[in-house]
Coordinates of C-alpha atoms in Angstrom, one line a residue:
Chain A
M5 CA 17.4 -134.9 -58.3
T6 CA 14.0 -136.3 -59.6
C7 CA 13.4 -139.1 -62.2
K8 CA 12.3 -136.8 -64.8
D9 CA 16.2 -135.1 -64.5
I10 CA 17.5 -138.6 -64.1
E11 CA 15.7 -139.8 -67.5
E12 CA 16.9 -137.6 -69.3
K13 CA 20.5 -138.1 -68.2
L14 CA 20.5 -142.1 -69.0
T15 CA 21.1 -141.9 -73.0
A16 CA 24.3 -139.9 -71.7
Y17 CA 25.0 -142.6 -68.8
Q18 CA 24.5 -145.8 -71.0
E19 CA 27.2 -143.8 -73.6
G20 CA 29.7 -142.7 -70.9
T21 CA 29.4 -139.5 -71.6
L22 CA 28.6 -138.0 -68.0
P23 CA 30.9 -135.9 -66.3
P24 CA 32.1 -137.8 -63.2
E25 CA 29.5 -135.6 -60.6
E26 CA 26.4 -136.1 -62.6
K27 CA 27.3 -140.1 -63.1
R28 CA 27.8 -140.6 -59.2
L29 CA 24.1 -139.0 -59.0
V30 CA 22.5 -140.7 -61.0
E31 CA 24.2 -144.2 -59.7
E32 CA 22.6 -143.3 -56.1
H33 CA 19.2 -141.9 -57.5
L34 CA 19.2 -145.6 -59.8
V35 CA 20.0 -147.4 -56.4
E36 CA 16.9 -145.7 -54.7
C37 CA 14.6 -146.0 -57.4
A38 CA 12.9 -148.9 -58.9
Q39 CA 11.2 -147.4 -61.7
C40 CA 14.1 -145.2 -62.9
S41 CA 16.3 -148.8 -62.8
T42 CA 13.4 -150.5 -64.5
N43 CA 14.1 -147.7 -67.4
L44 CA 17.6 -148.0 -67.6
A45 CA 17.0 -151.7 -67.8
E46 CA 14.6 -151.3 -70.6
L47 CA 16.6 -148.9 -72.4
E48 CA 19.9 -151.0 -72.5
K49 CA 17.6 -154.2 -73.8
T50 CA 16.3 -151.7 -76.5
V51 CA 20.0 -150.6 -77.6
G52 CA 20.7 -154.4 -77.4
L53 CA 18.5 -155.2 -79.9
L54 CA 19.2 -152.6 -82.1
K55 CA 22.6 -153.5 -81.9
N56 CA 21.9 -156.9 -82.3
L57 CA 19.8 -156.9 -85.2
P58 CA 21.6 -159.2 -88.2
E59 CA 22.9 -157.3 -91.2
V60 CA 21.3 -157.6 -94.1
E61 CA 23.5 -159.3 -97.1
P62 CA 24.0 -157.7 -100.8
P63 CA 22.6 -160.0 -103.5
P64 CA 25.0 -162.4 -105.5
W65 CA 27.0 -160.2 -108.0
F66 CA 25.9 -157.1 -106.4
A67 CA 29.1 -155.1 -107.1
Q68 CA 29.5 -156.6 -110.4
K69 CA 25.8 -155.1 -111.4
I70 CA 26.9 -152.0 -110.0
I71 CA 29.6 -151.5 -111.8
T72 CA 28.3 -153.0 -115.2
H73 CA 25.4 -149.9 -114.9
I74 CA 28.3 -147.6 -114.2
R75 CA 30.3 -148.7 -117.4
K76 CA 27.3 -148.8 -119.6
S77 CA 26.0 -145.7 -118.7
S78 CA 29.5 -144.1 -119.2
E79 CA 29.9 -146.0 -122.7
E80 CA 26.7 -144.8 -123.9
K81 CA 27.7 -141.2 -122.7
S82 CA 31.3 -141.5 -124.8
S83 CA 29.4 -143.0 -127.7
I84 CA 27.0 -139.9 -127.9
L85 CA 30.2 -137.7 -127.8
K86 CA 31.9 -139.8 -130.5
R87 CA 29.2 -139.7 -132.8
L88 CA 29.0 -136.0 -132.0
F89 CA 32.8 -135.0 -132.5
Y90 CA 34.9 -138.2 -133.0
P91 CA 37.2 -138.6 -134.8
F92 CA 38.0 -135.2 -135.0
H93 CA 40.8 -135.3 -137.5
I94 CA 37.9 -136.2 -140.0
K95 CA 35.2 -133.9 -138.9
I96 CA 37.2 -130.8 -138.4
P97 CA 38.5 -131.0 -141.9
L98 CA 35.4 -132.0 -143.3
E99 CA 33.1 -129.2 -141.7
V100 CA 36.2 -126.4 -142.2
F101 CA 35.8 -127.5 -145.8
A102 CA 32.0 -127.1 -146.6
T103 CA 31.8 -123.5 -144.7
L104 CA 34.7 -122.7 -146.9
C105 CA 32.3 -123.9 -149.9
V106 CA 29.2 -122.2 -148.2
V107 CA 31.3 -119.2 -148.3
A108 CA 32.5 -119.3 -151.8
L109 CA 29.2 -120.0 -153.5
G110 CA 27.7 -117.0 -151.1
L111 CA 30.3 -114.8 -152.8
Y112 CA 29.9 -116.2 -156.4
V113 CA 26.0 -115.6 -156.1
Y114 CA 26.9 -111.9 -154.7
K115 CA 29.3 -111.0 -157.9
I116 CA 27.1 -112.3 -160.6
S117 CA 24.1 -110.7 -159.0
V118 CA 25.4 -107.1 -158.6
P119 CA 25.6 -106.4 -162.7
E120 CA 22.0 -107.0 -162.8
T121 CA 21.0 -104.9 -159.9
K122 CA 22.9 -102.0 -160.9
I123 CA 21.1 -102.1 -164.4
Y124 CA 17.6 -101.9 -163.2
Q125 CA 18.6 -99.5 -160.6
T126 CA 19.8 -97.1 -163.0
P127 CA 17.4 -96.6 -166.2
P128 CA 19.6 -95.4 -169.1
T129 CA 18.9 -91.4 -169.9
A130 CA 19.0 -91.2 -173.6
I131 CA 17.3 -87.7 -173.9
I132 CA 18.4 -84.6 -173.3
E133 CA 16.6 -81.3 -172.9
V134 CA 17.1 -78.8 -175.5
P135 CA 17.8 -75.6 -173.6
A136 CA 15.2 -73.2 -172.7
K137 CA 16.6 -70.8 -174.7
D138 CA 15.3 -71.8 -177.8
A139 CA 12.1 -70.5 -178.9
T140 CA 10.8 -72.8 -181.4
V141 CA 11.0 -75.5 -179.1
D142 CA 9.0 -73.8 -176.3
K143 CA 6.5 -72.3 -179.3
L144 CA 5.9 -76.1 -180.1
K145 CA 5.4 -77.2 -176.4
D146 CA 3.2 -74.1 -175.6
E147 CA 1.2 -73.8 -178.8
P148 CA -0.9 -76.4 -179.6
K149 CA -2.1 -74.9 -182.6
P150 CA -0.9 -76.6 -185.6
I151 CA 2.3 -75.4 -187.4
E152 CA 2.3 -74.1 -190.9
P153 CA 4.3 -75.9 -193.2
S154 CA 6.0 -72.5 -193.8
Q155 CA 6.7 -72.3 -190.0
A156 CA 9.2 -75.7 -190.9
K157 CA 10.9 -73.8 -193.4
P158 CA 15.1 -73.8 -192.6
D159 CA 14.8 -69.6 -192.5
K160 CA 12.5 -70.1 -189.7
G161 CA 16.0 -71.1 -187.4
A162 CA 13.9 -74.4 -186.4
L163 CA 16.5 -76.0 -184.1
L164 CA 14.8 -79.1 -183.0
R165 CA 17.3 -82.0 -183.1
K166 CA 16.6 -85.6 -182.1
E167 CA 19.1 -88.1 -182.4
Q168 CA 18.5 -91.8 -182.0
V169 CA 21.3 -93.6 -180.0
P170 CA 21.6 -96.8 -180.9
K171 CA 21.0 -98.4 -177.3
P172 CA 18.4 -101.3 -176.4
S173 CA 17.4 -99.2 -173.5
F174 CA 16.7 -96.1 -175.7
R175 CA 14.9 -98.0 -177.6
D176 CA 12.3 -99.1 -175.3
E177 CA 11.9 -95.7 -174.0
A178 CA 10.9 -94.4 -177.4
Q179 CA 8.7 -97.5 -177.9
R180 CA 6.7 -96.8 -174.5
A181 CA 5.7 -93.3 -175.8
P182 CA 5.2 -91.2 -172.6
S183 CA 1.7 -90.2 -173.1
E184 CA 1.9 -87.1 -171.6
A185 CA 2.8 -86.2 -174.6
M186 CA 0.2 -87.9 -176.8
G187 CA -1.9 -84.6 -177.0
E188 CA 0.7 -82.2 -177.7
Q189 CA 1.5 -84.1 -180.5
K190 CA -2.1 -84.8 -181.8
E191 CA -2.2 -81.0 -182.0
E192 CA 0.9 -80.6 -183.6
A193 CA 0.2 -83.2 -186.1
P194 CA -0.2 -81.7 -189.3
V195 CA 3.6 -81.0 -189.4
A196 CA 4.2 -84.9 -189.3
I197 CA 0.6 -86.3 -190.5
G198 CA 0.8 -88.9 -193.0
V199 CA 4.5 -89.6 -192.1
A200 CA 5.1 -90.4 -188.1
P201 CA 2.7 -92.2 -185.6
P202 CA 2.2 -90.2 -182.4
A203 CA 4.6 -92.9 -180.9
S204 CA 7.0 -90.4 -182.1
A205 CA 5.9 -87.1 -180.5
P206 CA 7.5 -87.7 -177.4
F207 CA 11.1 -87.1 -179.4
I208 CA 9.9 -83.2 -180.3
G209 CA 11.4 -80.7 -178.5
R210 CA 14.2 -83.3 -177.4
E211 CA 17.5 -83.6 -178.1
K212 CA 20.3 -86.3 -177.5
D213 CA 23.7 -84.3 -177.7
V214 CA 25.8 -87.1 -178.6
N215 CA 28.8 -84.8 -179.5
G216 CA 28.0 -83.0 -176.2
S217 CA 28.1 -79.7 -178.9
A218 CA 24.2 -78.2 -179.2
D219 CA 25.7 -74.8 -180.9
S220 CA 27.7 -76.2 -183.5
E221 CA 24.5 -78.4 -184.6
R222 CA 22.7 -75.1 -184.8
K223 CA 25.3 -73.8 -187.2
E224 CA 24.0 -76.7 -189.9
E225 CA 22.1 -76.4 -193.1
P226 CA 18.8 -75.0 -191.8
A227 CA 16.9 -77.6 -194.0
K228 CA 18.8 -80.3 -192.7
K229 CA 17.5 -79.3 -189.5
A230 CA 14.1 -78.8 -190.5
F231 CA 13.9 -82.7 -192.1
Q232 CA 15.9 -83.8 -188.8
R233 CA 13.3 -82.0 -187.0
A234 CA 10.2 -84.7 -188.2
P235 CA 9.1 -87.1 -186.0
L236 CA 10.2 -90.5 -186.8
P237 CA 9.1 -93.7 -186.0
G238 CA 9.5 -95.0 -182.8
K239 CA 11.6 -98.3 -184.6
A240 CA 14.1 -95.4 -186.7
D241 CA 17.0 -97.3 -186.3
V242 CA 15.9 -100.7 -187.5
Q243 CA 18.0 -101.8 -190.4
S244 CA 15.3 -102.5 -192.9
H245 CA 14.1 -100.0 -195.6
A246 CA 10.7 -98.6 -194.8
E247 CA 8.2 -97.9 -197.5
V248 CA 6.1 -94.6 -196.8
V249 CA 2.6 -94.5 -198.3
V250 CA 0.8 -91.2 -198.8
T251 CA -2.5 -89.8 -199.9
L252 CA -2.6 -86.5 -201.5
S253 CA -6.3 -85.0 -202.8
V254 CA -5.8 -81.9 -204.9
E255 CA -8.4 -80.5 -207.1
N256 CA -6.7 -80.7 -210.2
L257 CA -5.3 -83.7 -210.7
A258 CA -3.2 -82.8 -213.7
S259 CA -2.0 -79.6 -212.3
A260 CA -1.1 -81.1 -209.0
S261 CA 0.7 -84.0 -210.4
M262 CA 3.2 -81.2 -212.6
E263 CA 3.4 -79.9 -209.1
V264 CA 4.5 -82.9 -207.4
E265 CA 7.0 -83.8 -210.2
K266 CA 8.1 -80.7 -210.1
V267 CA 9.1 -80.8 -206.6
F268 CA 10.5 -84.2 -207.1
R269 CA 13.0 -82.4 -209.2
T270 CA 13.4 -79.3 -207.1
V271 CA 14.8 -81.7 -204.5
G272 CA 16.6 -84.1 -206.9
I273 CA 14.1 -87.2 -206.0
A274 CA 14.1 -90.1 -208.8
I275 CA 11.0 -91.4 -209.8
I276 CA 11.2 -94.7 -209.6
K277 CA 7.3 -95.7 -210.8
R278 CA 4.8 -93.6 -212.0
E279 CA 1.3 -94.8 -213.2
S280 CA -2.0 -93.5 -213.6
Q281 CA -5.2 -95.5 -213.2
D282 CA -8.8 -95.2 -212.5
G283 CA -8.4 -91.4 -211.9
I284 CA -5.3 -91.6 -209.0
Q285 CA -1.9 -90.8 -210.1
T286 CA 0.9 -92.7 -208.2
F287 CA 4.4 -92.0 -208.0
I288 CA 7.1 -94.3 -206.3
V289 CA 10.1 -92.7 -205.3
H290 CA 13.2 -93.5 -203.5
C291 CA 13.8 -90.3 -200.9
P292 CA 16.4 -89.9 -198.5
A293 CA 15.1 -89.9 -195.2
Q294 CA 16.4 -86.7 -194.1
K295 CA 14.3 -85.1 -197.0
L296 CA 11.2 -86.6 -195.8
Q297 CA 9.7 -84.2 -193.9
W298 CA 10.4 -81.7 -196.2
L299 CA 9.0 -83.5 -198.6
L300 CA 5.8 -83.7 -197.1
D301 CA 5.6 -80.0 -196.1
R302 CA 5.8 -79.6 -199.6
L303 CA 3.1 -82.2 -200.7
R304 CA 0.6 -80.3 -198.0
A305 CA 1.2 -77.0 -199.8
I306 CA 0.0 -78.8 -203.1
G307 CA -3.4 -80.4 -201.9
D308 CA -4.5 -82.3 -198.5
L309 CA -2.3 -84.8 -197.3
G310 CA -4.5 -88.1 -196.6
D311 CA -3.9 -90.8 -194.1
S312 CA -0.8 -92.7 -194.5
H313 CA 0.9 -95.9 -193.4
T314 CA 4.7 -96.9 -193.1
T315 CA 5.8 -100.1 -193.1
A316 CA 8.1 -101.6 -190.5
G317 CA 11.6 -100.4 -191.7
T318 CA 14.4 -97.8 -191.2
L319 CA 13.8 -94.3 -192.2
N320 CA 17.3 -93.7 -192.0
G321 CA 18.7 -93.9 -195.8
D322 CA 16.6 -94.3 -198.7
L323 CA 13.1 -94.4 -198.3
R324 CA 10.9 -95.8 -200.3
I325 CA 7.8 -93.7 -200.7
T326 CA 4.8 -94.0 -202.8
I327 CA 2.8 -90.9 -203.3
R328 CA -1.5 -91.2 -204.7
V329 CA -2.4 -88.3 -206.0
E330 CA -6.1 -88.4 -206.5
Q331 CA -9.0 -86.0 -207.0
R332 CA -11.0 -84.7 -204.2
Chain B
M24 CA 40.5 -145.6 -74.6
T25 CA 40.2 -149.4 -74.1
D26 CA 42.0 -151.7 -76.6
T27 CA 39.0 -152.9 -78.9
S28 CA 38.2 -149.3 -79.7
K29 CA 42.1 -148.3 -80.6
R30 CA 41.9 -151.7 -82.8
D31 CA 38.7 -150.2 -84.5
N32 CA 40.4 -147.1 -84.6
D33 CA 43.7 -148.3 -86.6
R34 CA 41.3 -150.2 -88.7
K35 CA 39.2 -147.4 -89.6
N36 CA 42.4 -145.3 -90.2
T37 CA 43.9 -147.8 -92.6
E38 CA 40.9 -148.3 -94.9
H39 CA 40.4 -144.4 -94.9
S40 CA 44.1 -144.6 -96.4
D41 CA 43.3 -146.9 -98.7
D42 CA 40.1 -145.4 -99.7
A43 CA 41.8 -142.3 -100.7
S44 CA 44.5 -144.1 -102.8
Y45 CA 41.5 -145.8 -104.5
V46 CA 39.4 -142.4 -104.9
L47 CA 42.9 -141.0 -106.3
M48 CA 42.7 -143.8 -109.1
C49 CA 38.9 -143.3 -109.7
Q50 CA 39.4 -139.5 -110.3
K51 CA 42.4 -139.7 -112.5
G52 CA 39.6 -142.2 -114.6
N53 CA 40.4 -145.6 -113.6
T54 CA 36.9 -147.6 -113.5
D55 CA 38.5 -150.7 -111.8
S56 CA 39.6 -148.9 -108.5
F57 CA 35.4 -148.0 -107.9
R58 CA 35.0 -151.8 -108.1
V59 CA 37.1 -152.0 -105.1
L60 CA 35.1 -149.4 -103.4
V61 CA 32.1 -150.5 -104.0
E62 CA 33.0 -153.9 -103.2
R63 CA 34.4 -152.9 -99.8
H64 CA 31.5 -150.5 -98.8
Q65 CA 28.4 -151.8 -100.5
K66 CA 26.8 -154.0 -97.5
K67 CA 27.5 -151.4 -95.1
M68 CA 25.2 -149.0 -97.2
L69 CA 22.7 -151.6 -98.2
N70 CA 22.3 -152.2 -94.3
I71 CA 22.0 -148.2 -94.3
A72 CA 19.3 -148.0 -96.8
Y73 CA 17.7 -151.2 -95.7
R74 CA 16.9 -149.8 -92.0
I75 CA 15.9 -146.5 -93.7
T76 CA 13.4 -148.0 -96.2
G77 CA 12.6 -151.1 -94.4
D78 CA 12.5 -152.9 -98.0
Y79 CA 15.6 -155.1 -99.0
E80 CA 14.5 -154.3 -103.1
E81 CA 14.3 -150.6 -102.6
A82 CA 17.4 -150.6 -100.4
C83 CA 19.1 -152.6 -103.3
D84 CA 18.2 -149.9 -105.6
A85 CA 18.5 -147.1 -103.5
V86 CA 22.9 -148.3 -103.3
Q87 CA 22.9 -148.7 -106.6
E88 CA 21.8 -145.3 -107.6
A89 CA 24.3 -143.7 -104.7
F90 CA 27.0 -145.7 -106.2
F91 CA 26.4 -144.6 -109.6
S92 CA 26.0 -140.5 -108.4
A93 CA 29.2 -140.9 -106.8
F94 CA 31.1 -142.6 -108.9
K95 CA 29.7 -139.4 -111.3
A96 CA 30.3 -137.0 -108.3
I97 CA 33.7 -138.2 -107.3
K98 CA 35.7 -136.0 -109.4
K99 CA 34.5 -133.2 -107.0
F100 CA 35.0 -134.9 -103.9
R101 CA 37.9 -133.4 -102.3
G102 CA 38.4 -135.2 -99.3
E103 CA 37.4 -132.8 -96.7
A104 CA 35.5 -136.0 -94.7
T105 CA 36.0 -139.7 -95.3
F106 CA 34.7 -141.4 -98.6
S107 CA 32.7 -143.7 -96.5
T108 CA 31.1 -140.3 -94.7
W109 CA 30.6 -139.0 -97.9
L110 CA 29.1 -142.1 -99.6
T111 CA 27.0 -142.7 -96.7
R112 CA 25.5 -139.6 -96.8
I113 CA 24.9 -140.1 -100.9
T114 CA 23.3 -143.5 -100.0
M115 CA 21.0 -141.9 -97.2
N116 CA 19.6 -139.5 -99.6
H117 CA 18.9 -141.9 -102.2
A118 CA 17.2 -143.8 -99.4
R119 CA 15.3 -141.2 -98.1
N120 CA 14.2 -140.2 -101.5
R121 CA 12.8 -144.2 -102.0
L122 CA 11.3 -143.7 -98.6
T123 CA 9.2 -140.8 -99.7
K124 CA 8.0 -142.8 -102.8
I125 CA 7.3 -145.5 -100.7
R126 CA 4.9 -143.9 -98.6
S127 CA 3.5 -142.0 -101.6
F128 CA 2.0 -145.2 -102.9
S129 CA 1.3 -146.5 -99.4
H130 CA -0.8 -143.7 -99.1
H131 CA -3.3 -145.6 -101.5
V132 CA -2.6 -148.6 -99.9
A133 CA -5.3 -149.7 -97.4
P134 CA -3.6 -149.9 -94.2
S135 CA -3.1 -153.3 -92.1
I136 CA -4.5 -154.0 -89.3
N137 CA -1.2 -154.7 -87.8
D138 CA -0.5 -150.7 -88.3
P139 CA -0.1 -148.5 -84.8
V140 CA -2.9 -146.3 -84.7
E141 CA -2.5 -142.6 -84.1
T142 CA -4.8 -141.0 -81.8
E143 CA -6.6 -137.6 -82.0
T144 CA -3.8 -136.4 -79.3
G145 CA -0.9 -137.7 -81.9
Q146 CA -0.5 -140.7 -79.3
V147 CA 1.1 -143.6 -81.4
L148 CA -1.1 -146.8 -80.2
F149 CA 0.4 -150.0 -80.5
D150 CA -1.3 -153.8 -80.9
P151 CA -1.6 -155.2 -77.5
P152 CA 1.8 -157.7 -77.6
T153 CA 1.1 -161.0 -78.2
Q154 CA 1.1 -163.6 -75.4
E155 CA 1.3 -166.5 -77.8
E156 CA 4.8 -168.7 -76.7
P157 CA 7.0 -168.8 -79.7
I158 CA 7.4 -172.4 -81.5
L159 CA 10.6 -172.2 -82.3
A160 CA 13.8 -170.1 -81.1
Q161 CA 14.4 -168.9 -84.6
I162 CA 11.1 -167.7 -85.9
E163 CA 10.7 -166.0 -82.3
K164 CA 14.3 -164.4 -83.2
K165 CA 13.1 -163.2 -86.8
E166 CA 9.6 -162.0 -85.1
L167 CA 11.5 -160.0 -82.7
Q168 CA 13.8 -158.7 -85.5
A169 CA 10.9 -157.7 -87.5
K170 CA 9.1 -155.9 -84.7
V171 CA 11.9 -154.0 -83.9
Q172 CA 12.4 -152.9 -87.5
E173 CA 8.6 -152.0 -87.6
C174 CA 9.4 -149.4 -84.7
I175 CA 12.3 -148.3 -86.5
N176 CA 9.8 -147.6 -89.9
T177 CA 7.5 -146.0 -87.3
L178 CA 10.2 -143.2 -86.1
D179 CA 10.5 -140.2 -87.7
E180 CA 13.4 -139.3 -90.4
D181 CA 15.5 -137.5 -87.9
F182 CA 15.4 -139.3 -84.9
K183 CA 15.4 -142.6 -87.6
E184 CA 18.5 -142.0 -88.9
V185 CA 20.5 -140.4 -85.7
L186 CA 20.0 -144.0 -84.3
I187 CA 20.5 -146.0 -87.1
L188 CA 23.6 -144.3 -87.5
R189 CA 24.8 -144.6 -83.8
D190 CA 23.1 -147.6 -82.7
I191 CA 23.2 -150.0 -85.4
Q192 CA 26.1 -148.7 -87.6
E193 CA 27.9 -147.5 -84.8
F194 CA 29.6 -144.2 -86.0
S195 CA 31.3 -141.9 -84.0
Y196 CA 29.3 -138.5 -83.3
D197 CA 31.8 -136.8 -85.5
E198 CA 31.1 -139.0 -87.9
I199 CA 27.4 -138.6 -87.6
R200 CA 27.9 -134.6 -87.4
D201 CA 29.2 -134.9 -90.8
I202 CA 27.1 -137.1 -92.4
L203 CA 23.7 -135.3 -91.4
D204 CA 25.5 -131.8 -91.0
I205 CA 23.9 -131.2 -87.6
P206 CA 25.6 -130.1 -84.2
E207 CA 26.6 -132.7 -81.5
G208 CA 24.2 -131.4 -79.1
T209 CA 21.0 -132.2 -81.8
I210 CA 22.5 -135.6 -82.4
K211 CA 22.4 -136.2 -78.8
S212 CA 19.3 -134.7 -78.4
R213 CA 17.7 -137.0 -81.2
L214 CA 19.2 -140.2 -80.1
F215 CA 17.6 -139.8 -76.8
R216 CA 14.1 -139.2 -78.3
A217 CA 14.8 -141.8 -80.5
R218 CA 15.9 -144.4 -78.0
E219 CA 12.5 -143.3 -75.4
F220 CA 10.3 -144.2 -78.6
M221 CA 12.0 -147.3 -79.6
R222 CA 11.8 -148.3 -75.4
N223 CA 8.1 -147.4 -75.9
C224 CA 7.1 -149.3 -79.3
L225 CA 9.2 -152.3 -78.1
K226 CA 7.3 -152.6 -74.5
H227 CA 4.0 -152.0 -76.6
K228 CA 4.9 -154.7 -79.1
L229 CA 6.8 -157.6 -77.0
G230 CA 5.6 -156.6 -73.3
D231 CA 8.2 -156.8 -70.8
I232 CA 11.3 -156.3 -72.7
T233 CA 13.7 -156.5 -69.6

């Protein structure tokens, strides 16, 4: 066994863990080898120095300091938990109550907002198209040339009918006066000139079938239908009475005045006032709104019906009509 | 087995059973029981940490952190090893971390002229041993202890830990195996190398150590 081998076994020899045979060999070598004996002595001295190293003492109150540190950290942790979740018997009911309030508020907002949404989503349809088989409607739509007064006579079978629906949304629809019908109305204007503004044009050829029975309406008196066909101002169902002012230019003032009076008598219109001034004969009459169009057609047959204007008010019921007959 | 070692074993077994009961109480939330464990083990843990770090203040901090970590993790302690072994492992981990910080800091500090010098071949050369006679025996003893600690400080960590646990704290091989989680053969090998290094180191520092 060489010194190198012995050196590697010295630690185990020190520890007393060598097998008896190896221990004997090491001891025999140590007796013979001074260097290995010296190494063993140094090794034992080294271990002795290590074992005799003094123990350091912990500082005063070291254990107390450690325990205080541990308790402080534990309390900080528990105080955070307390702030978040303690006491449960107060916080949990409060949180449940707050949640219920939020849910109730949400349901309430949803409930009150639904009807408004429906109104905006479904605009009212107040106008119903007249059946296509109505020849007069087709004619009015397709032929832009002016309609002669005779065409508006009841015996021509004019079946156009318009009926106002007393809904605000419908009025809005009428007041908006769709522009696509404007040109059509202007070309047909001779029928209604001096009576109705173009805003009423969209109602020509359209019908609101309130009773759901268009056929029964067609069986009514033709003259009445002719009046009903007359376009009316947009605010037709305004409650106040409207005043219509029309101007009639004629060749012969005297004869024309007589013819006008004759028309009034034929229909049964009462003359409220009659005056003559500066070559202008003025008639003020009360006329049922339904007869307005028929009256205007008659006047158009007498002379040139000029511009007119209608004051704000309803064209339902009696109208106050001022007719100014003047010489050309 | 001698009578002394028998008595030591009996004492250790008694301590272990006592530790287990206190650990059980700690696991049930009794902080006062942990105080008993702290008072029982603080000195040993402090000495281990001190020998690893070589710095008393750092060792105190490491032990304080170790006990705090042990308290936080005590509910996970299953009793597979003794509480002492488990606590030693925790303390050594904290001491290692402290040592790493110390070393990273000391990189920026100018080396002392008394520090050992490493050659190109990796051999560590120590200052020649002083030939001066000690004036007082106490001072000589402290110097001797300081030089031993210096040698310990220059050991690689793997060797140092085995040396401290075996030769200074006198843990058994089984305990060291549990603490460091390495096989017994590795422990013996490292211990041999550590002792050889210490022998050479002390010879260089002290001259004749026989």
